[in-house]
mmCIF file as gemmi writes it, N, C-alpha and C atoms, coordinates in Angstrom:
data_model
loop_
_atom_site.group_PDB
_atom_site.id
_atom_site.type_symbol
_atom_site.label_atom_id
_atom_site.label_alt_id
_atom_site.label_comp_id
_atom_site.label_asym_id
_atom_site.label_entity_id
_atom_site.label_seq_id
_atom_site.pdbx_PDB_ins_code
_atom_site.Cartn_x
_atom_site.Cartn_y
_atom_site.Cartn_z
_atom_site.occupancy
_atom_site.B_iso_or_equiv
_atom_site.pdbx_formal_charge
_atom_site.auth_seq_id
_atom_site.auth_asym_id
_atom_site.pdbx_PDB_model_num
ATOM 1 N N . MET Axp A 1 ? 75.459 -3.784 86.309 1 0 ? 1 A 1
ATOM 2 C CA . MET Axp A 1 ? 74.177 -3.844 85.636 1 0 ? 1 A 1
ATOM 3 C C . MET Axp A 1 ? 74.099 -5.137 84.832 1 0 ? 1 A 1
ATOM 4 N N . ALA Axp A 2 ? 73.012 -5.833 84.939 1 0 ? 2 A 1
ATOM 5 C CA . ALA Axp A 2 ? 72.833 -7.098 84.216 1 0 ? 2 A 1
ATOM 6 C C . ALA Axp A 2 ? 72.588 -6.823 82.736 1 0 ? 2 A 1
ATOM 7 N N . GLN Axp A 3 ? 73.122 -7.696 81.904 1 0 ? 3 A 1
ATOM 8 C CA . GLN Axp A 3 ? 72.939 -7.576 80.472 1 0 ? 3 A 1
ATOM 9 C C . GLN Axp A 3 ? 71.543 -8.048 80.076 1 0 ? 3 A 1
ATOM 10 N N . LYS Axp A 4 ? 70.965 -7.389 79.084 1 0 ? 4 A 1
ATOM 11 C CA . LYS Axp A 4 ? 69.682 -7.842 78.548 1 0 ? 4 A 1
ATOM 12 C C . LYS Axp A 4 ? 69.93 -9.039 77.641 1 0 ? 4 A 1
ATOM 13 N N . PRO Axp A 5 ? 69.08 -10.049 77.727 1 0 ? 5 A 1
ATOM 14 C CA . PRO Axp A 5 ? 69.247 -11.192 76.823 1 0 ? 5 A 1
ATOM 15 C C . PRO Axp A 5 ? 69.038 -10.77 75.368 1 0 ? 5 A 1
ATOM 16 N N . ASP Axp A 6 ? 69.844 -11.294 74.5 1 0 ? 6 A 1
ATOM 17 C CA . ASP Axp A 6 ? 69.75 -11.009 73.072 1 0 ? 6 A 1
ATOM 18 C C . ASP Axp A 6 ? 68.618 -11.825 72.472 1 0 ? 6 A 1
ATOM 19 N N . VAL Axp A 7 ? 67.707 -11.167 71.76 1 0 ? 7 A 1
ATOM 20 C CA . VAL Axp A 7 ? 66.558 -11.849 71.166 1 0 ? 7 A 1
ATOM 21 C C . VAL Axp A 7 ? 67.023 -12.895 70.148 1 0 ? 7 A 1
ATOM 22 N N . GLY Axp A 8 ? 68.029 -12.541 69.351 1 0 ? 8 A 1
ATOM 23 C CA . GLY Axp A 8 ? 68.557 -13.492 68.373 1 0 ? 8 A 1
ATOM 24 C C . GLY Axp A 8 ? 69.093 -14.74 69.042 1 0 ? 8 A 1
ATOM 25 N N . TRP Axp A 9 ? 69.806 -14.552 70.151 1 0 ? 9 A 1
ATOM 26 C CA . TRP Axp A 9 ? 70.331 -15.694 70.886 1 0 ? 9 A 1
ATOM 27 C C . TRP Axp A 9 ? 69.198 -16.549 71.427 1 0 ? 9 A 1
ATOM 28 N N . LYS Axp A 10 ? 68.166 -15.912 71.973 1 0 ? 10 A 1
ATOM 29 C CA . LYS Axp A 10 ? 67.044 -16.669 72.538 1 0 ? 10 A 1
ATOM 30 C C . LYS Axp A 10 ? 66.38 -17.538 71.471 1 0 ? 10 A 1
ATOM 31 N N . ILE Axp A 11 ? 66.208 -16.993 70.288 1 0 ? 11 A 1
ATOM 32 C CA . ILE Axp A 11 ? 65.606 -17.764 69.192 1 0 ? 11 A 1
ATOM 33 C C . ILE Axp A 11 ? 66.525 -18.911 68.794 1 0 ? 11 A 1
ATOM 34 N N . PHE Axp A 12 ? 67.804 -18.61 68.6 1 0 ? 12 A 1
ATOM 35 C CA . PHE Axp A 12 ? 68.784 -19.626 68.214 1 0 ? 12 A 1
ATOM 36 C C . PHE Axp A 12 ? 68.875 -20.723 69.268 1 0 ? 12 A 1
ATOM 37 N N . ALA Axp A 13 ? 68.966 -20.336 70.54 1 0 ? 13 A 1
ATOM 38 C CA . ALA Axp A 13 ? 69.068 -21.311 71.627 1 0 ? 13 A 1
ATOM 39 C C . ALA Axp A 13 ? 67.799 -22.156 71.732 1 0 ? 13 A 1
ATOM 40 N N . GLY Axp A 14 ? 66.646 -21.533 71.513 1 0 ? 14 A 1
ATOM 41 C CA . GLY Axp A 14 ? 65.387 -22.276 71.57 1 0 ? 14 A 1
ATOM 42 C C . GLY Axp A 14 ? 65.291 -23.333 70.481 1 0 ? 14 A 1
ATOM 43 N N . ILE Axp A 15 ? 65.671 -22.959 69.278 1 0 ? 15 A 1
ATOM 44 C CA . ILE Axp A 15 ? 65.617 -23.908 68.157 1 0 ? 15 A 1
ATOM 45 C C . ILE Axp A 15 ? 66.618 -25.039 68.366 1 0 ? 15 A 1
ATOM 46 N N . THR Axp A 16 ? 67.858 -24.69 68.727 1 0 ? 16 A 1
ATOM 47 C CA . THR Axp A 16 ? 68.856 -25.749 68.929 1 0 ? 16 A 1
ATOM 48 C C . THR Axp A 16 ? 68.475 -26.635 70.113 1 0 ? 16 A 1
ATOM 49 N N . GLY Axp A 17 ? 67.87 -26.047 71.131 1 0 ? 17 A 1
ATOM 50 C CA . GLY Axp A 17 ? 67.433 -26.828 72.278 1 0 ? 17 A 1
ATOM 51 C C . GLY Axp A 17 ? 66.343 -27.822 71.926 1 0 ? 17 A 1
ATOM 52 N N . MET Axp A 18 ? 65.379 -27.374 71.12 1 0 ? 18 A 1
ATOM 53 C CA . MET Axp A 18 ? 64.295 -28.279 70.71 1 0 ? 18 A 1
ATOM 54 C C . MET Axp A 18 ? 64.826 -29.422 69.854 1 0 ? 18 A 1
ATOM 55 N N . VAL Axp A 19 ? 65.655 -29.102 68.888 1 0 ? 19 A 1
ATOM 56 C CA . VAL Axp A 19 ? 66.214 -30.128 68.01 1 0 ? 19 A 1
ATOM 57 C C . VAL Axp A 19 ? 67.093 -31.093 68.813 1 0 ? 19 A 1
ATOM 58 N N . GLY Axp A 20 ? 67.932 -30.538 69.688 1 0 ? 20 A 1
ATOM 59 C CA . GLY Axp A 20 ? 68.786 -31.375 70.519 1 0 ? 20 A 1
ATOM 60 C C . GLY Axp A 20 ? 67.988 -32.258 71.462 1 0 ? 20 A 1
ATOM 61 N N . GLY Axp A 21 ? 66.927 -31.709 72.034 1 0 ? 21 A 1
ATOM 62 C CA . GLY Axp A 21 ? 66.079 -32.479 72.935 1 0 ? 21 A 1
ATOM 63 C C . GLY Axp A 21 ? 65.37 -33.627 72.24 1 0 ? 21 A 1
ATOM 64 N N . LEU Axp A 22 ? 64.855 -33.352 71.04 1 0 ? 22 A 1
ATOM 65 C CA . LEU Axp A 22 ? 64.193 -34.419 70.277 1 0 ? 22 A 1
ATOM 66 C C . LEU Axp A 22 ? 65.18 -35.522 69.907 1 0 ? 22 A 1
ATOM 67 N N . ALA Axp A 23 ? 66.369 -35.117 69.464 1 0 ? 23 A 1
ATOM 68 C CA . ALA Axp A 23 ? 67.384 -36.105 69.092 1 0 ? 23 A 1
ATOM 69 C C . ALA Axp A 23 ? 67.822 -36.92 70.31 1 0 ? 23 A 1
ATOM 70 N N . ALA Axp A 24 ? 67.98 -36.252 71.444 1 0 ? 24 A 1
ATOM 71 C CA . ALA Axp A 24 ? 68.383 -36.95 72.668 1 0 ? 24 A 1
ATOM 72 C C . ALA Axp A 24 ? 67.313 -37.936 73.103 1 0 ? 24 A 1
ATOM 73 N N . ARG Axp A 25 ? 66.059 -37.514 73.071 1 0 ? 25 A 1
ATOM 74 C CA . ARG Axp A 25 ? 64.953 -38.396 73.495 1 0 ? 25 A 1
ATOM 75 C C . ARG Axp A 25 ? 64.913 -39.652 72.627 1 0 ? 25 A 1
ATOM 76 N N . LYS Axp A 26 ? 65.001 -39.476 71.305 1 0 ? 26 A 1
ATOM 77 C CA . LYS Axp A 26 ? 64.979 -40.623 70.393 1 0 ? 26 A 1
ATOM 78 C C . LYS Axp A 26 ? 66.183 -41.534 70.637 1 0 ? 26 A 1
ATOM 79 N N . SER Axp A 27 ? 67.336 -40.942 70.876 1 0 ? 27 A 1
ATOM 80 C CA . SER Axp A 27 ? 68.544 -41.736 71.138 1 0 ? 27 A 1
ATOM 81 C C . SER Axp A 27 ? 68.412 -42.531 72.436 1 0 ? 27 A 1
ATOM 82 N N . LEU Axp A 28 ? 67.855 -41.902 73.465 1 0 ? 28 A 1
ATOM 83 C CA . LEU Axp A 28 ? 67.679 -42.593 74.745 1 0 ? 28 A 1
ATOM 84 C C . LEU Axp A 28 ? 66.645 -43.714 74.632 1 0 ? 28 A 1
ATOM 85 N N . GLU Axp A 29 ? 65.58 -43.487 73.87 1 0 ? 29 A 1
ATOM 86 C CA . GLU Axp A 29 ? 64.59 -44.542 73.652 1 0 ? 29 A 1
ATOM 87 C C . GLU Axp A 29 ? 65.216 -45.726 72.913 1 0 ? 29 A 1
ATOM 88 N N . LEU Axp A 30 ? 66.04 -45.432 71.91 1 0 ? 30 A 1
ATOM 89 C CA . LEU Axp A 30 ? 66.728 -46.492 71.175 1 0 ? 30 A 1
ATOM 90 C C . LEU Axp A 30 ? 67.696 -47.244 72.091 1 0 ? 30 A 1
ATOM 91 N N . LEU Axp A 31 ? 68.429 -46.519 72.904 1 0 ? 31 A 1
ATOM 92 C CA . LEU Axp A 31 ? 69.349 -47.133 73.854 1 0 ? 31 A 1
ATOM 93 C C . LEU Axp A 31 ? 68.592 -48.046 74.825 1 0 ? 31 A 1
ATOM 94 N N . TRP Axp A 32 ? 67.44 -47.604 75.294 1 0 ? 32 A 1
ATOM 95 C CA . TRP Axp A 32 ? 66.624 -48.411 76.207 1 0 ? 32 A 1
ATOM 96 C C . TRP Axp A 32 ? 66.158 -49.689 75.519 1 0 ? 32 A 1
ATOM 97 N N . ARG Axp A 33 ? 65.671 -49.546 74.271 1 0 ? 33 A 1
ATOM 98 C CA . ARG Axp A 33 ? 65.193 -50.734 73.533 1 0 ? 33 A 1
ATOM 99 C C . ARG Axp A 33 ? 66.32 -51.71 73.283 1 0 ? 33 A 1
ATOM 100 N N . LYS Axp A 34 ? 67.501 -51.212 72.937 1 0 ? 34 A 1
ATOM 101 C CA . LYS Axp A 34 ? 68.648 -52.102 72.695 1 0 ? 34 A 1
ATOM 102 C C . LYS Axp A 34 ? 69.067 -52.809 73.983 1 0 ? 34 A 1
ATOM 103 N N . GLY Axp A 35 ? 69.016 -52.093 75.097 1 0 ? 35 A 1
ATOM 104 C CA . GLY Axp A 35 ? 69.455 -52.661 76.364 1 0 ? 35 A 1
ATOM 105 C C . GLY Axp A 35 ? 68.46 -53.601 77.019 1 0 ? 35 A 1
ATOM 106 N N . THR Axp A 36 ? 67.16 -53.312 76.855 1 0 ? 36 A 1
ATOM 107 C CA . THR Axp A 36 ? 66.15 -54.111 77.551 1 0 ? 36 A 1
ATOM 108 C C . THR Axp A 36 ? 65.338 -55.002 76.632 1 0 ? 36 A 1
ATOM 109 N N . GLY Axp A 37 ? 65.331 -54.686 75.348 1 0 ? 37 A 1
ATOM 110 C CA . GLY Axp A 37 ? 64.501 -55.442 74.412 1 0 ? 37 A 1
ATOM 111 C C . GLY Axp A 37 ? 63.038 -55.015 74.437 1 0 ? 37 A 1
ATOM 112 N N . ARG Axp A 38 ? 62.72 -53.965 75.202 1 0 ? 38 A 1
ATOM 113 C CA . ARG Axp A 38 ? 61.339 -53.473 75.309 1 0 ? 38 A 1
ATOM 114 C C . ARG Axp A 38 ? 61.301 -51.974 75.046 1 0 ? 38 A 1
ATOM 115 N N . LYS Axp A 39 ? 60.101 -51.485 74.763 1 0 ? 39 A 1
ATOM 116 C CA . LYS Axp A 39 ? 59.909 -50.042 74.652 1 0 ? 39 A 1
ATOM 117 C C . LYS Axp A 39 ? 60.027 -49.431 76.043 1 0 ? 39 A 1
ATOM 118 N N . PRO Axp A 40 ? 60.434 -48.164 76.117 1 0 ? 40 A 1
ATOM 119 C CA . PRO Axp A 40 ? 60.466 -47.515 77.429 1 0 ? 40 A 1
ATOM 120 C C . PRO Axp A 40 ? 59.044 -47.418 77.994 1 0 ? 40 A 1
ATOM 121 N N . PRO Axp A 41 ? 58.913 -47.412 79.304 1 0 ? 41 A 1
ATOM 122 C CA . PRO Axp A 41 ? 57.578 -47.32 79.88 1 0 ? 41 A 1
ATOM 123 C C . PRO Axp A 41 ? 56.924 -45.988 79.533 1 0 ? 41 A 1
ATOM 124 N N . VAL Axp A 42 ? 55.673 -46.062 79.073 1 0 ? 42 A 1
ATOM 125 C CA . VAL Axp A 42 ? 54.93 -44.849 78.729 1 0 ? 42 A 1
ATOM 126 C C . VAL Axp A 42 ? 54.563 -44.102 80.002 1 0 ? 42 A 1
ATOM 127 N N . ASN Axp A 43 ? 54.145 -44.837 81.007 1 0 ? 43 A 1
ATOM 128 C CA . ASN Axp A 43 ? 53.76 -44.251 82.281 1 0 ? 43 A 1
ATOM 129 C C . ASN Axp A 43 ? 54.465 -45.007 83.403 1 0 ? 43 A 1
ATOM 130 N N . PRO Axp A 44 ? 55.64 -44.525 83.828 1 0 ? 44 A 1
ATOM 131 C CA . PRO Axp A 44 ? 56.39 -45.238 84.852 1 0 ? 44 A 1
ATOM 132 C C . PRO Axp A 44 ? 55.653 -45.38 86.191 1 0 ? 44 A 1
ATOM 133 N N . GLU Axp A 45 ? 54.625 -44.581 86.421 1 0 ? 45 A 1
ATOM 134 C CA . GLU Axp A 45 ? 53.878 -44.663 87.675 1 0 ? 45 A 1
ATOM 135 C C . GLU Axp A 45 ? 52.838 -45.782 87.658 1 0 ? 45 A 1
ATOM 136 N N . ALA Axp A 46 ? 52.57 -46.349 86.486 1 0 ? 46 A 1
ATOM 137 C CA . ALA Axp A 46 ? 51.545 -47.387 86.368 1 0 ? 46 A 1
ATOM 138 C C . ALA Axp A 46 ? 51.947 -48.626 87.161 1 0 ? 46 A 1
ATOM 139 N N . PRO Axp A 47 ? 50.97 -49.289 87.788 1 0 ? 47 A 1
ATOM 140 C CA . PRO Axp A 47 ? 51.29 -50.468 88.613 1 0 ? 47 A 1
ATOM 141 C C . PRO Axp A 47 ? 51.831 -51.659 87.816 1 0 ? 47 A 1
ATOM 142 N N . ASP Axp A 48 ? 51.584 -51.711 86.504 1 0 ? 48 A 1
ATOM 143 C CA . ASP Axp A 48 ? 52.095 -52.84 85.722 1 0 ? 48 A 1
ATOM 144 C C . ASP Axp A 48 ? 53.559 -52.65 85.301 1 0 ? 48 A 1
ATOM 145 N N . VAL Axp A 49 ? 54.147 -51.5 85.619 1 0 ? 49 A 1
ATOM 146 C CA . VAL Axp A 49 ? 55.567 -51.247 85.352 1 0 ? 49 A 1
ATOM 147 C C . VAL Axp A 49 ? 56.323 -51.518 86.645 1 0 ? 49 A 1
ATOM 148 N N . SER Axp A 50 ? 57.349 -52.377 86.564 1 0 ? 50 A 1
ATOM 149 C CA . SER Axp A 50 ? 58.105 -52.709 87.782 1 0 ? 50 A 1
ATOM 150 C C . SER Axp A 50 ? 58.839 -51.476 88.302 1 0 ? 50 A 1
ATOM 151 N N . LEU Axp A 51 ? 59.095 -51.489 89.589 1 0 ? 51 A 1
ATOM 152 C CA . LEU Axp A 51 ? 59.812 -50.38 90.209 1 0 ? 51 A 1
ATOM 153 C C . LEU Axp A 51 ? 61.203 -50.229 89.593 1 0 ? 51 A 1
ATOM 154 N N . ALA Axp A 52 ? 61.886 -51.339 89.356 1 0 ? 52 A 1
ATOM 155 C CA . ALA Axp A 52 ? 63.228 -51.296 88.761 1 0 ? 52 A 1
ATOM 156 C C . ALA Axp A 52 ? 63.185 -50.664 87.366 1 0 ? 52 A 1
ATOM 157 N N . GLU Axp A 53 ? 62.184 -51.044 86.577 1 0 ? 53 A 1
ATOM 158 C CA . GLU Axp A 53 ? 62.058 -50.483 85.232 1 0 ? 53 A 1
ATOM 159 C C . GLU Axp A 53 ? 61.731 -48.996 85.3 1 0 ? 53 A 1
ATOM 160 N N . ALA Axp A 54 ? 60.823 -48.615 86.182 1 0 ? 54 A 1
ATOM 161 C CA . ALA Axp A 54 ? 60.443 -47.206 86.314 1 0 ? 54 A 1
ATOM 162 C C . ALA Axp A 54 ? 61.637 -46.356 86.762 1 0 ? 54 A 1
ATOM 163 N N . LEU Axp A 55 ? 62.378 -46.837 87.753 1 0 ? 55 A 1
ATOM 164 C CA . LEU Axp A 55 ? 63.539 -46.087 88.232 1 0 ? 55 A 1
ATOM 165 C C . LEU Axp A 55 ? 64.655 -46.055 87.196 1 0 ? 55 A 1
ATOM 166 N N . GLY Axp A 56 ? 64.863 -47.167 86.52 1 0 ? 56 A 1
ATOM 167 C CA . GLY Axp A 56 ? 65.887 -47.209 85.472 1 0 ? 56 A 1
ATOM 168 C C . GLY Axp A 56 ? 65.608 -46.207 84.368 1 0 ? 56 A 1
ATOM 169 N N . TRP Axp A 57 ? 64.367 -46.157 83.925 1 0 ? 57 A 1
ATOM 170 C CA . TRP Axp A 57 ? 63.99 -45.213 82.87 1 0 ? 57 A 1
ATOM 171 C C . TRP Axp A 57 ? 64.104 -43.78 83.382 1 0 ? 57 A 1
ATOM 172 N N . ALA Axp A 58 ? 63.681 -43.529 84.62 1 0 ? 58 A 1
ATOM 173 C CA . ALA Axp A 58 ? 63.761 -42.177 85.18 1 0 ? 58 A 1
ATOM 174 C C . ALA Axp A 58 ? 65.21 -41.693 85.253 1 0 ? 58 A 1
ATOM 175 N N . VAL Axp A 59 ? 66.109 -42.561 85.681 1 0 ? 59 A 1
ATOM 176 C CA . VAL Axp A 59 ? 67.52 -42.185 85.772 1 0 ? 59 A 1
ATOM 177 C C . VAL Axp A 59 ? 68.094 -41.952 84.377 1 0 ? 59 A 1
ATOM 178 N N . LEU Axp A 60 ? 67.827 -42.868 83.459 1 0 ? 60 A 1
ATOM 179 C CA . LEU Axp A 60 ? 68.354 -42.734 82.102 1 0 ? 60 A 1
ATOM 180 C C . LEU Axp A 60 ? 67.862 -41.454 81.439 1 0 ? 60 A 1
ATOM 181 N N . ILE Axp A 61 ? 66.568 -41.204 81.495 1 0 ? 61 A 1
ATOM 182 C CA . ILE Axp A 61 ? 66.017 -40.041 80.802 1 0 ? 61 A 1
ATOM 183 C C . ILE Axp A 61 ? 66.434 -38.753 81.506 1 0 ? 61 A 1
ATOM 184 N N . GLY Axp A 62 ? 66.489 -38.763 82.833 1 0 ? 62 A 1
ATOM 185 C CA . GLY Axp A 62 ? 66.877 -37.559 83.561 1 0 ? 62 A 1
ATOM 186 C C . GLY Axp A 62 ? 68.318 -37.165 83.308 1 0 ? 62 A 1
ATOM 187 N N . VAL Axp A 63 ? 69.22 -38.109 83.498 1 0 ? 63 A 1
ATOM 188 C CA . VAL Axp A 63 ? 70.637 -37.828 83.285 1 0 ? 63 A 1
ATOM 189 C C . VAL Axp A 63 ? 70.918 -37.582 81.803 1 0 ? 63 A 1
ATOM 190 N N . GLY Axp A 64 ? 70.349 -38.407 80.958 1 0 ? 64 A 1
ATOM 191 C CA . GLY Axp A 64 ? 70.595 -38.274 79.514 1 0 ? 64 A 1
ATOM 192 C C . GLY Axp A 64 ? 70.135 -36.941 78.961 1 0 ? 64 A 1
ATOM 193 N N . MET Axp A 65 ? 68.961 -36.488 79.358 1 0 ? 65 A 1
ATOM 194 C CA . MET Axp A 65 ? 68.446 -35.214 78.846 1 0 ? 65 A 1
ATOM 195 C C . MET Axp A 65 ? 69.246 -34.034 79.389 1 0 ? 65 A 1
ATOM 196 N N . GLU Axp A 66 ? 69.672 -34.108 80.631 1 0 ? 66 A 1
ATOM 197 C CA . GLU Axp A 66 ? 70.462 -33.006 81.195 1 0 ? 66 A 1
ATOM 198 C C . GLU Axp A 66 ? 71.841 -32.938 80.547 1 0 ? 66 A 1
ATOM 199 N N . VAL Axp A 67 ? 72.474 -34.079 80.341 1 0 ? 67 A 1
ATOM 200 C CA . VAL Axp A 67 ? 73.769 -34.098 79.648 1 0 ? 67 A 1
ATOM 201 C C . VAL Axp A 67 ? 73.595 -33.548 78.233 1 0 ? 67 A 1
ATOM 202 N N . SER Axp A 68 ? 72.544 -33.953 77.57 1 0 ? 68 A 1
ATOM 203 C CA . SER Axp A 68 ? 72.267 -33.453 76.226 1 0 ? 68 A 1
ATOM 204 C C . SER Axp A 68 ? 72.064 -31.943 76.23 1 0 ? 68 A 1
ATOM 205 N N . ARG Axp A 69 ? 71.327 -31.432 77.217 1 0 ? 69 A 1
ATOM 206 C CA . ARG Axp A 69 ? 71.072 -29.995 77.297 1 0 ? 69 A 1
ATOM 207 C C . ARG Axp A 69 ? 72.381 -29.218 77.445 1 0 ? 69 A 1
ATOM 208 N N . VAL Axp A 70 ? 73.266 -29.703 78.316 1 0 ? 70 A 1
ATOM 209 C CA . VAL Axp A 70 ? 74.542 -29.025 78.522 1 0 ? 70 A 1
ATOM 210 C C . VAL Axp A 70 ? 75.374 -29.051 77.243 1 0 ? 70 A 1
ATOM 211 N N . LEU Axp A 71 ? 75.462 -30.209 76.601 1 0 ? 71 A 1
ATOM 212 C CA . LEU Axp A 71 ? 76.261 -30.322 75.375 1 0 ? 71 A 1
ATOM 213 C C . LEU Axp A 71 ? 75.709 -29.457 74.249 1 0 ? 71 A 1
ATOM 214 N N . VAL Axp A 72 ? 74.403 -29.501 74.044 1 0 ? 72 A 1
ATOM 215 C CA . VAL Axp A 72 ? 73.787 -28.72 72.971 1 0 ? 72 A 1
ATOM 216 C C . VAL Axp A 72 ? 73.949 -27.227 73.238 1 0 ? 72 A 1
ATOM 217 N N . THR Axp A 73 ? 73.765 -26.806 74.482 1 0 ? 73 A 1
ATOM 218 C CA . THR Axp A 73 ? 73.906 -25.385 74.807 1 0 ? 73 A 1
ATOM 219 C C . THR Axp A 73 ? 75.337 -24.919 74.6 1 0 ? 73 A 1
ATOM 220 N N . ARG Axp A 74 ? 76.294 -25.73 75.02 1 0 ? 74 A 1
ATOM 221 C CA . ARG Axp A 74 ? 77.701 -25.344 74.835 1 0 ? 74 A 1
ATOM 222 C C . ARG Axp A 74 ? 78.058 -25.266 73.348 1 0 ? 74 A 1
ATOM 223 N N . LEU Axp A 75 ? 77.563 -26.216 72.575 1 0 ? 75 A 1
ATOM 224 C CA . LEU Axp A 75 ? 77.81 -26.16 71.124 1 0 ? 75 A 1
ATOM 225 C C . LEU Axp A 75 ? 77.139 -24.941 70.502 1 0 ? 75 A 1
ATOM 226 N N . ALA Axp A 76 ? 75.947 -24.619 70.966 1 0 ? 76 A 1
ATOM 227 C CA . ALA Axp A 76 ? 75.236 -23.444 70.443 1 0 ? 76 A 1
ATOM 228 C C . ALA Axp A 76 ? 76.004 -22.163 70.766 1 0 ? 76 A 1
ATOM 229 N N . VAL Axp A 77 ? 76.551 -22.068 71.976 1 0 ? 77 A 1
ATOM 230 C CA . VAL Axp A 77 ? 77.331 -20.885 72.353 1 0 ? 77 A 1
ATOM 231 C C . VAL Axp A 77 ? 78.559 -20.764 71.461 1 0 ? 77 A 1
ATOM 232 N N . LYS Axp A 78 ? 79.251 -21.874 71.229 1 0 ? 78 A 1
ATOM 233 C CA . LYS Axp A 78 ? 80.437 -21.837 70.357 1 0 ? 78 A 1
ATOM 234 C C . LYS Axp A 78 ? 80.07 -21.404 68.944 1 0 ? 78 A 1
ATOM 235 N N . GLN Axp A 79 ? 78.957 -21.935 68.423 1 0 ? 79 A 1
ATOM 236 C CA . GLN Axp A 79 ? 78.524 -21.562 67.079 1 0 ? 79 A 1
ATOM 237 C C . GLN Axp A 79 ? 78.118 -20.091 67.033 1 0 ? 79 A 1
ATOM 238 N N . TRP Axp A 80 ? 77.413 -19.627 68.058 1 0 ? 80 A 1
ATOM 239 C CA . TRP Axp A 80 ? 76.993 -18.229 68.125 1 0 ? 80 A 1
ATOM 240 C C . TRP Axp A 80 ? 78.22 -17.312 68.137 1 0 ? 80 A 1
ATOM 241 N N . GLN Axp A 81 ? 79.195 -17.682 68.95 1 0 ? 81 A 1
ATOM 242 C CA . GLN Axp A 81 ? 80.399 -16.872 69.049 1 0 ? 81 A 1
ATOM 243 C C . GLN Axp A 81 ? 81.173 -16.871 67.731 1 0 ? 81 A 1
ATOM 244 N N . ALA Axp A 82 ? 81.24 -18.021 67.07 1 0 ? 82 A 1
ATOM 245 C CA . ALA Axp A 82 ? 81.943 -18.098 65.788 1 0 ? 82 A 1
ATOM 246 C C . ALA Axp A 82 ? 81.228 -17.271 64.723 1 0 ? 82 A 1
ATOM 247 N N . THR Axp A 83 ? 79.904 -17.236 64.784 1 0 ? 83 A 1
ATOM 248 C CA . THR Axp A 83 ? 79.122 -16.516 63.772 1 0 ? 83 A 1
ATOM 249 C C . THR Axp A 83 ? 79.084 -15.016 64.033 1 0 ? 83 A 1
ATOM 250 N N . THR Axp A 84 ? 78.875 -14.631 65.288 1 0 ? 84 A 1
ATOM 251 C CA . THR Axp A 84 ? 78.695 -13.206 65.606 1 0 ? 84 A 1
ATOM 252 C C . THR Axp A 84 ? 79.96 -12.527 66.102 1 0 ? 84 A 1
ATOM 253 N N . GLY Axp A 85 ? 80.923 -13.308 66.548 1 0 ? 85 A 1
ATOM 254 C CA . GLY Axp A 85 ? 82.146 -12.732 67.089 1 0 ? 85 A 1
ATOM 255 C C . GLY Axp A 85 ? 82.044 -12.345 68.553 1 0 ? 85 A 1
ATOM 256 N N . ALA Axp A 86 ? 80.918 -12.651 69.184 1 0 ? 86 A 1
ATOM 257 C CA . ALA Axp A 86 ? 80.725 -12.295 70.594 1 0 ? 86 A 1
ATOM 258 C C . ALA Axp A 86 ? 79.941 -13.389 71.298 1 0 ? 86 A 1
ATOM 259 N N . LEU Axp A 87 ? 80.115 -13.455 72.605 1 0 ? 87 A 1
ATOM 260 C CA . LEU Axp A 87 ? 79.303 -14.369 73.4 1 0 ? 87 A 1
ATOM 261 C C . LEU Axp A 87 ? 77.88 -13.835 73.493 1 0 ? 87 A 1
ATOM 262 N N . PRO Axp A 88 ? 76.91 -14.719 73.766 1 0 ? 88 A 1
ATOM 263 C CA . PRO Axp A 88 ? 75.566 -14.219 74.052 1 0 ? 88 A 1
ATOM 264 C C . PRO Axp A 88 ? 75.614 -13.265 75.244 1 0 ? 88 A 1
ATOM 265 N N . ALA Axp A 89 ? 74.727 -12.285 75.25 1 0 ? 89 A 1
ATOM 266 C CA . ALA Axp A 89 ? 74.749 -11.222 76.258 1 0 ? 89 A 1
ATOM 267 C C . ALA Axp A 89 ? 74.735 -11.754 77.686 1 0 ? 89 A 1
ATOM 268 N N . HIS Axp A 90 ? 73.991 -12.826 77.944 1 0 ? 90 A 1
ATOM 269 C CA . HIS Axp A 90 ? 73.89 -13.322 79.321 1 0 ? 90 A 1
ATOM 270 C C . HIS Axp A 90 ? 75.181 -13.966 79.823 1 0 ? 90 A 1
ATOM 271 N N . LEU Axp A 91 ? 76.125 -14.239 78.929 1 0 ? 91 A 1
ATOM 272 C CA . LEU Axp A 91 ? 77.392 -14.833 79.34 1 0 ? 91 A 1
ATOM 273 C C . LEU Axp A 91 ? 78.513 -13.82 79.498 1 0 ? 91 A 1
ATOM 274 N N . LEU Axp A 92 ? 78.229 -12.557 79.154 1 0 ? 92 A 1
ATOM 275 C CA . LEU Axp A 92 ? 79.237 -11.51 79.315 1 0 ? 92 A 1
ATOM 276 C C . LEU Axp A 92 ? 79.355 -11.17 80.788 1 0 ? 92 A 1
ATOM 277 N N . LYS Axp A 93 ? 80.589 -11.025 81.257 1 0 ? 93 A 1
ATOM 278 C CA . LYS Axp A 93 ? 80.823 -10.722 82.669 1 0 ? 93 A 1
ATOM 279 C C . LYS Axp A 93 ? 80.636 -9.223 82.899 1 0 ? 93 A 1
ATOM 280 N N . ASP Axp A 94 ? 79.977 -8.928 84.008 1 0 ? 94 A 1
ATOM 281 C CA . ASP Axp A 94 ? 79.838 -7.524 84.427 1 0 ? 94 A 1
ATOM 282 C C . ASP Axp A 94 ? 81.071 -7.155 85.249 1 0 ? 94 A 1
ATOM 283 N N . ASP Axp A 95 ? 81.802 -6.176 84.797 1 0 ? 95 A 1
ATOM 284 C CA . ASP Axp A 95 ? 82.998 -5.746 85.55 1 0 ? 95 A 1
ATOM 285 C C . ASP Axp A 95 ? 82.802 -4.359 86.085 1 0 ? 95 A 1
């Protein structure tokens, strides 16, 4: 039988995810500005944005946000476990 998701965990994970996502986005924008000397493209599909710039930003933001999501979620699980003494319900194995 599948475990029901814990409401407390969902709230905690949602808040940490939003904060982590905002921090990651700002960090990636700063990294882009430091590396290129320009702001990241607002609309990578626009014809005035070069293909190299559009693809570079897409790769950076895609990989960076996913890595951030994994790290933030893993840290949230560790904090949840340290605080509650148990893993979130969706991570418990059904035996």
